[in-house]
Coordinates of C-alpha atoms in Angstrom, one line a residue:
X1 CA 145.8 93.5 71.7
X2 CA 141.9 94.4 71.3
X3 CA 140.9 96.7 74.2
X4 CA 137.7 97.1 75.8
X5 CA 136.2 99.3 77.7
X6 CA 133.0 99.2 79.1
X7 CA 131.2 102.6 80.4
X8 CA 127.8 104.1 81.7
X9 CA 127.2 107.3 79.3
X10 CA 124.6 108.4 82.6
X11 CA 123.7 111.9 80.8
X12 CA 121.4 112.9 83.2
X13 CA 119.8 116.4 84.2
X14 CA 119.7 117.6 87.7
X15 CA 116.0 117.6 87.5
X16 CA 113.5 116.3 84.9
X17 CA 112.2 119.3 83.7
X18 CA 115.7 120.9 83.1
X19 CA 116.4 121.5 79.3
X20 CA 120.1 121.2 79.3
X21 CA 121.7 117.7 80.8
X22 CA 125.2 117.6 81.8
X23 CA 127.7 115.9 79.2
X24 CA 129.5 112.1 79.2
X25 CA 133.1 111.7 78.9
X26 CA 134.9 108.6 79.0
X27 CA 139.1 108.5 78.7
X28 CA 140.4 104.9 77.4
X29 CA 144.2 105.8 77.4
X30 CA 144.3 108.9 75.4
X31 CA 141.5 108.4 73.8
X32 CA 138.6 110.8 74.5
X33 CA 135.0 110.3 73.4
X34 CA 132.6 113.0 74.8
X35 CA 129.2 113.4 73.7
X36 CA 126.3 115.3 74.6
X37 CA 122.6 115.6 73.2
X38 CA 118.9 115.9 74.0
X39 CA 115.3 116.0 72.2
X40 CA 112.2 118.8 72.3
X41 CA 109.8 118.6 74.2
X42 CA 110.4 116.7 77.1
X43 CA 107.3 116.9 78.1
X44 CA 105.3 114.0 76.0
X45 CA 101.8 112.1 76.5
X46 CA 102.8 108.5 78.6
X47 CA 101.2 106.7 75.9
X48 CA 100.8 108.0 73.1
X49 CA 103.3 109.1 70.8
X50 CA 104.3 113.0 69.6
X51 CA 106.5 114.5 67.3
X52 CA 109.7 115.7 68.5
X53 CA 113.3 116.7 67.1
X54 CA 117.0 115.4 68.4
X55 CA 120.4 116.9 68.6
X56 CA 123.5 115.8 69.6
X57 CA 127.3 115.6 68.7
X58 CA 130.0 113.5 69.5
X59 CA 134.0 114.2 69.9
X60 CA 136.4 112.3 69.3
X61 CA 140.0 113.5 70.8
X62 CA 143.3 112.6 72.5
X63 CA 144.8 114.0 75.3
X64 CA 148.4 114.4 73.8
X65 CA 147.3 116.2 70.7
X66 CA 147.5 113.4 68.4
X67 CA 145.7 112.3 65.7
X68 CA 142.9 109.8 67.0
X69 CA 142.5 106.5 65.7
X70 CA 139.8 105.8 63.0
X71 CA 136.3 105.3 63.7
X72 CA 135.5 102.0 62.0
X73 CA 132.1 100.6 62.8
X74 CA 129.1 102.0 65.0
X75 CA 126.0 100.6 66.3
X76 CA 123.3 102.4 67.9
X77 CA 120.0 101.0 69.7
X78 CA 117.2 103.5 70.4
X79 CA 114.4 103.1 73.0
X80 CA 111.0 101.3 72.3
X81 CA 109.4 104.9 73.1
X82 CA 110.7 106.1 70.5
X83 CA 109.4 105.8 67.4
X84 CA 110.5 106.2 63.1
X85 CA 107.9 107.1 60.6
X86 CA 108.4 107.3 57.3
X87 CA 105.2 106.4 55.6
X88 CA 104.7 108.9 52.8
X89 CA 108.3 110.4 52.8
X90 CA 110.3 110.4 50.1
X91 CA 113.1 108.4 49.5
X92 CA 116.8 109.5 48.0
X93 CA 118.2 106.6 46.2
X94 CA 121.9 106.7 46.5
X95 CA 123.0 106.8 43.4
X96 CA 121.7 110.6 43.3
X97 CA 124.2 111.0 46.1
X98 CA 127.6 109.3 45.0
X99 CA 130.3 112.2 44.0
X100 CA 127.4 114.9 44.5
X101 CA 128.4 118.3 46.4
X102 CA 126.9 119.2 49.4
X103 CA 124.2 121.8 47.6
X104 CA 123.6 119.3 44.6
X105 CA 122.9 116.4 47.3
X106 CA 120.5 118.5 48.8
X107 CA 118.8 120.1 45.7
X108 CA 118.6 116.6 44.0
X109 CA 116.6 114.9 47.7
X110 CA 115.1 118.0 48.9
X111 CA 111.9 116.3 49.9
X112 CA 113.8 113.3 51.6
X113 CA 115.8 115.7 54.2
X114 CA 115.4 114.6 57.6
X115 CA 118.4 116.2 59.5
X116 CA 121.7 118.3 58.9
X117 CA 125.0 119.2 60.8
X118 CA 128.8 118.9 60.7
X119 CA 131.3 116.1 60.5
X120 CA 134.9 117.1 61.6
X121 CA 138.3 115.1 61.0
X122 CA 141.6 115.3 61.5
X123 CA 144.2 114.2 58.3
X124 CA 147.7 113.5 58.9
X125 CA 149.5 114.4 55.2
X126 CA 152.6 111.7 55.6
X127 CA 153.7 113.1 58.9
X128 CA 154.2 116.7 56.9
X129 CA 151.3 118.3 58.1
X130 CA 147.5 118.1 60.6
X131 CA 144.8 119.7 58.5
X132 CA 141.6 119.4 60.7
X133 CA 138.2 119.8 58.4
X134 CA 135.0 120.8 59.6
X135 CA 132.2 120.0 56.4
X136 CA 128.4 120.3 56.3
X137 CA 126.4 116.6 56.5
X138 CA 122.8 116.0 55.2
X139 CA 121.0 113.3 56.5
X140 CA 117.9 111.7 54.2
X141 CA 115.6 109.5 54.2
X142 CA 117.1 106.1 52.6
X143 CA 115.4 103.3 50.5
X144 CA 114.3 100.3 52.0
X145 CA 116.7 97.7 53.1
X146 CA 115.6 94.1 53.2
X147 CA 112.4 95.4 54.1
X148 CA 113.9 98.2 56.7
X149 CA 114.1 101.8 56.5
X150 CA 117.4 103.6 56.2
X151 CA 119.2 106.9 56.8
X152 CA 121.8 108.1 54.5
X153 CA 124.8 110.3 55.4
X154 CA 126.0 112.8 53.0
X155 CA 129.4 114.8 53.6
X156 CA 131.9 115.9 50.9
X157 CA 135.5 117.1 51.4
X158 CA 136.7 119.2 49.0
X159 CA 140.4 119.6 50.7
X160 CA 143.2 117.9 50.6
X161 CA 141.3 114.7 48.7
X162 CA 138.6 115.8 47.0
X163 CA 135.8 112.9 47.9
X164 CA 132.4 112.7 48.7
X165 CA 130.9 110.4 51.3
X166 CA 127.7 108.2 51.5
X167 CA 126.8 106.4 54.5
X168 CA 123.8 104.2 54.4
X169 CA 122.8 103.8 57.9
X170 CA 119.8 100.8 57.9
X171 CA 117.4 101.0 60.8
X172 CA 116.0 97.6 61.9
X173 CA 113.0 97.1 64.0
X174 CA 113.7 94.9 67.1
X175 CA 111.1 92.8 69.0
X176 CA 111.1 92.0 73.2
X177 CA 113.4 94.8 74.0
X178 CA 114.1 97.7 75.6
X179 CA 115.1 99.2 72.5
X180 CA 112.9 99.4 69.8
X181 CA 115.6 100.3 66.3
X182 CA 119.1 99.3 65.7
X183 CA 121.6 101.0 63.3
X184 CA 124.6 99.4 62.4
X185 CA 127.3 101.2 60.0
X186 CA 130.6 100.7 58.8
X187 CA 132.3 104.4 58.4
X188 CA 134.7 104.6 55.3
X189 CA 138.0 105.4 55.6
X190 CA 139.1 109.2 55.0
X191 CA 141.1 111.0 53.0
X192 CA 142.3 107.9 51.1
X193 CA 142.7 106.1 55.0
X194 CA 145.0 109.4 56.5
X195 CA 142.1 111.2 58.1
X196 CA 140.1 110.3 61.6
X197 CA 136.9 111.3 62.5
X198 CA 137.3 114.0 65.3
X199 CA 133.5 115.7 65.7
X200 CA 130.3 114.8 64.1
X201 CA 126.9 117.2 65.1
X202 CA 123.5 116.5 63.8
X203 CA 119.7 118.2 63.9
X204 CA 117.1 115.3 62.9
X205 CA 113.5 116.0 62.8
X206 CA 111.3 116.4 60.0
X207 CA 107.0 117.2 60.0
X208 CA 105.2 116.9 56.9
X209 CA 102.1 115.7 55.3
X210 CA 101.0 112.5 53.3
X211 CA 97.5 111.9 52.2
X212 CA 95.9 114.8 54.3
X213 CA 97.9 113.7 57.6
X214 CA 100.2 115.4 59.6
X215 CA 103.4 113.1 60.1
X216 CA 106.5 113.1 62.0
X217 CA 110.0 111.7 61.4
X218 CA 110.9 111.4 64.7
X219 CA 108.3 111.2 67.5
X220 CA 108.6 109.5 71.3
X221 CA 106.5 108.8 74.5
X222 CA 107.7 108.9 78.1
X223 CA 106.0 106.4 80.0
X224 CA 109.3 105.5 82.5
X225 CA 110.6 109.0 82.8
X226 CA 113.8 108.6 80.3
X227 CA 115.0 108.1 77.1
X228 CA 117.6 105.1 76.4
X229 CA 120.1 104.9 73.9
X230 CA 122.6 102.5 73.8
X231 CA 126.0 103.1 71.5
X232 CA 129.1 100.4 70.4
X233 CA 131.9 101.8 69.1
X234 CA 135.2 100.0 67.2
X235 CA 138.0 101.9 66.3
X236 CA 141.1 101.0 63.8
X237 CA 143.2 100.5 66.3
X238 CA 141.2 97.7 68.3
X239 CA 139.3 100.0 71.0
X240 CA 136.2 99.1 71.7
X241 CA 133.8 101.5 73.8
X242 CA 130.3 100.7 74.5
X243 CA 127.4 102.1 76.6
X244 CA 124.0 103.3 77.3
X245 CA 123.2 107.2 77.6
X246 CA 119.6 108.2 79.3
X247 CA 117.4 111.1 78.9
X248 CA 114.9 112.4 81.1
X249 CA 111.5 113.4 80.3
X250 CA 108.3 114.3 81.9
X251 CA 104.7 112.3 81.6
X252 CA 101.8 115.2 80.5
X253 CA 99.2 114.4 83.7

């Protein structure tokens, strides 16, 4: 039967000048999803928009030691004071990223690097053996989707299947919300369907120039004192955990 689980990620710092916020953990069972991140500054203009630059990882664990069911689909929705820019940034198509390794991924897009970090996962080889695999990701600036921008997730695995994986990640405007982008992705199956997803950390931020202005990737406002995000997550085995996670930050005078 489908579970679901329904949660309040309330990552929240003692104060709203504090740089570090405590991190959320929810249990479903013996599944464990805990996840932590943040953005610099947090001190931003009320109304008009700066550049800024996000981290954050996610783990995904059990508490008997298991193998964790598969991440299969993820949706994200990102606050209307935050803002994507991409004007003037080159693109990566994705065919320059299928089968590529890590340093020809990122030798071939150099220009259209907008974050890096880790993935982890965990591969079960026919009940003989756990390998856990921690890999380098690249994240880049996609093409255009039915009119959208995109975000494309590199990773490759050399051990025990030797496969490279593309995400594309498109990044739809919404209207009348409290969220301003939504990102829906399906994540493909590992190791030939034996491996889980287990950690994934990321860096995303990215200045630059086009036509004589200074740009940013990534750039937000605070003009209600936090940062929303709002995450729906589906794994293999029928869990479902979704929820909002809040950021403080502080209005310049």
């Amino acid at each position: 039967m489908r579970g679901r689980i329904f949660f309040l990620l309330a990552v929240v710092g003692v104060a709203l000048t504090a740089g570090i916020a405590h991190a959320a953990t929810v249990r479903v069972g013996t599944l464990v999803l805990h996840a932590d991140g943040g953005f610099e500054p947090r001190l931003l203009p009320r109304h008009r928009f700066a550049p800024i630059r996000f981290q954050g990882y996610g783990q995904i664990k059990t508490t008997d030691g298991s193998k964790p069911p598969a991440l299969r689909h993820v949706k994200v929705e990102f606050d209307h004071d935050g803002r994507l820019t991409t004007t003037g940034l080159p693109s990566c198509p994705i065919s320059q990223l299928q089968g590529a390794t890590t340093a020809e991924a990122r030798q071939r897009c150099r220009g259209a690097i907008v974050g890096s970090g880790h993935v982890g996962a965990a591969v079960d080889l026919l009940g003989l053996a756990r390998i856990d695999l921690r890999v380098p990701m690249t994240l880049f600036n996609g093409p255009r989707i039915d009119g959208n921008p995109s975000v494309l997730g590199h990773a490759r695995a050399p051990f025990p299947i030797s496969e490279t994986y593309v995400i594309v990640a498109p990044i739809e405007r919404i209207r009348g919300s409290i969220y301003g982008y939504r990102s829906a992705f399906d994540i493909p199956p590992i190791a030939g369907g034996l491996g889980s997803l287990t950690r994934i950390d990321a860096k995303i931020g990215r200045r630059y120039r086009s036509h004589g202005s200074k740009l940013s990737y990534v750039s937000a406002r605070c003009s209600d004192y936090v940062l929303q995000t709002e995450g729906f997550f589906e794994f293999a085995d029928g869990t479902i955990i979704y929820g909002s996670a809040f950021k403080p930050c502080t209005p310049k005078p």
